[in-house]
Short mmCIF file of C-alpha atoms in Angstrom, two decimals:
data_model
loop_
_atom_site.label_atom_id
_atom_site.label_comp_id
_atom_site.label_asym_id
_atom_site.label_seq_id
_atom_site.Cartn_x
_atom_site.Cartn_y
_atom_site.Cartn_z
CA MET A 3 83.69 109.47 -1.05
CA SER A 4 87.49 109.46 -1.74
CA GLN A 5 88.94 110.45 -4.97
CA ILE A 6 91.78 109.18 -7.15
CA LEU A 7 92.34 112.55 -8.96
CA SER A 8 95.55 114.21 -8.57
CA PRO A 9 95.93 116.87 -5.90
CA GLY A 10 94.93 120.23 -7.27
CA THR A 11 92.63 118.82 -9.75
CA GLN A 12 89.26 120.59 -9.56
CA LEU A 13 86.09 118.33 -9.52
CA ASP A 14 82.78 119.71 -10.14
CA THR A 15 79.13 118.30 -10.76
CA ALA A 16 76.56 119.73 -13.13
CA PRO A 17 72.90 119.01 -13.29
CA SER A 18 73.47 118.05 -17.01
CA LEU A 19 76.15 118.27 -19.87
CA GLU A 20 75.28 119.40 -23.33
CA ASP A 21 78.38 117.89 -24.78
CA ARG A 22 78.65 114.72 -26.80
CA CYS A 23 81.29 112.12 -26.39
CA ASP A 24 84.39 112.87 -28.49
CA HIS A 25 84.89 109.13 -29.10
CA CYS A 26 81.42 107.80 -30.06
CA GLY A 27 78.99 110.77 -30.10
CA ALA A 28 76.83 109.50 -27.23
CA ALA A 29 75.53 112.04 -24.54
CA ALA A 30 78.41 113.13 -22.47
CA LYS A 31 78.59 112.30 -18.71
CA LEU A 32 82.06 113.71 -18.04
CA HIS A 33 83.82 116.95 -19.37
CA VAL A 34 87.50 117.37 -18.80
CA ASP A 35 89.67 120.35 -19.13
CA LEU A 36 93.21 119.03 -19.79
CA SER A 37 96.21 120.32 -17.90
CA GLY A 38 98.01 120.80 -21.19
CA GLY A 39 95.13 122.81 -22.69
CA GLY A 40 92.05 121.75 -24.64
CA SER A 41 89.08 119.81 -23.41
CA LEU A 42 87.43 116.33 -23.97
CA ALA A 43 83.90 115.00 -23.37
CA PHE A 44 83.19 111.33 -22.54
CA CYS A 45 80.11 109.19 -22.33
CA GLY A 46 79.73 107.13 -19.26
CA HIS A 47 81.35 104.12 -20.81
CA HIS A 48 84.42 105.86 -22.22
CA ALA A 49 84.78 107.94 -19.02
CA ASN A 50 85.11 104.77 -16.99
CA GLN A 51 87.16 102.93 -19.67
CA HIS A 52 89.71 105.89 -19.68
CA THR A 53 89.61 106.82 -15.90
CA GLU A 54 93.41 106.32 -15.35
CA GLU A 55 94.30 108.79 -18.18
CA ILE A 56 91.69 111.21 -17.29
CA THR A 57 92.77 111.33 -13.61
CA ARG A 58 96.47 111.82 -14.71
CA LEU A 59 95.92 114.57 -17.34
CA ALA A 60 92.96 116.48 -15.96
CA GLN A 61 93.00 120.05 -14.60
CA ARG A 62 89.20 120.03 -13.97
CA VAL A 63 86.57 117.45 -14.29
CA VAL A 64 82.83 118.14 -14.48
CA VAL A 65 80.64 114.99 -13.68
CA GLU A 66 77.00 114.95 -14.60
CA ASP A 67 74.87 114.69 -11.50
CA GLY A 68 73.86 111.10 -10.76
CA PHE A 69 76.75 109.64 -12.98
CA HIS A 70 78.84 107.19 -10.90
CA TRP A 71 82.47 107.73 -12.26
CA ARG A 72 85.37 105.43 -11.33
CA GLY A 73 87.48 108.47 -10.91
CA ARG A 74 85.74 108.80 -7.55
CA ALA A 75 86.79 105.88 -5.39
#
């Protein structure tokens, strides 16, 4: 599976995430450490909606196992 993440961006999977989406409060499917500092959590809907921004700004992305994120082509 190819990825659209920037070179040097670390991509990991985790069995589950305990975070809540920073936008709507739903269970997080994606956790992002930002290259400028800080981190964000996204539910599946918002992770896919904001894929372009995430792939551009992420230093590290953790995807919940079984979640099909658009950031992976």
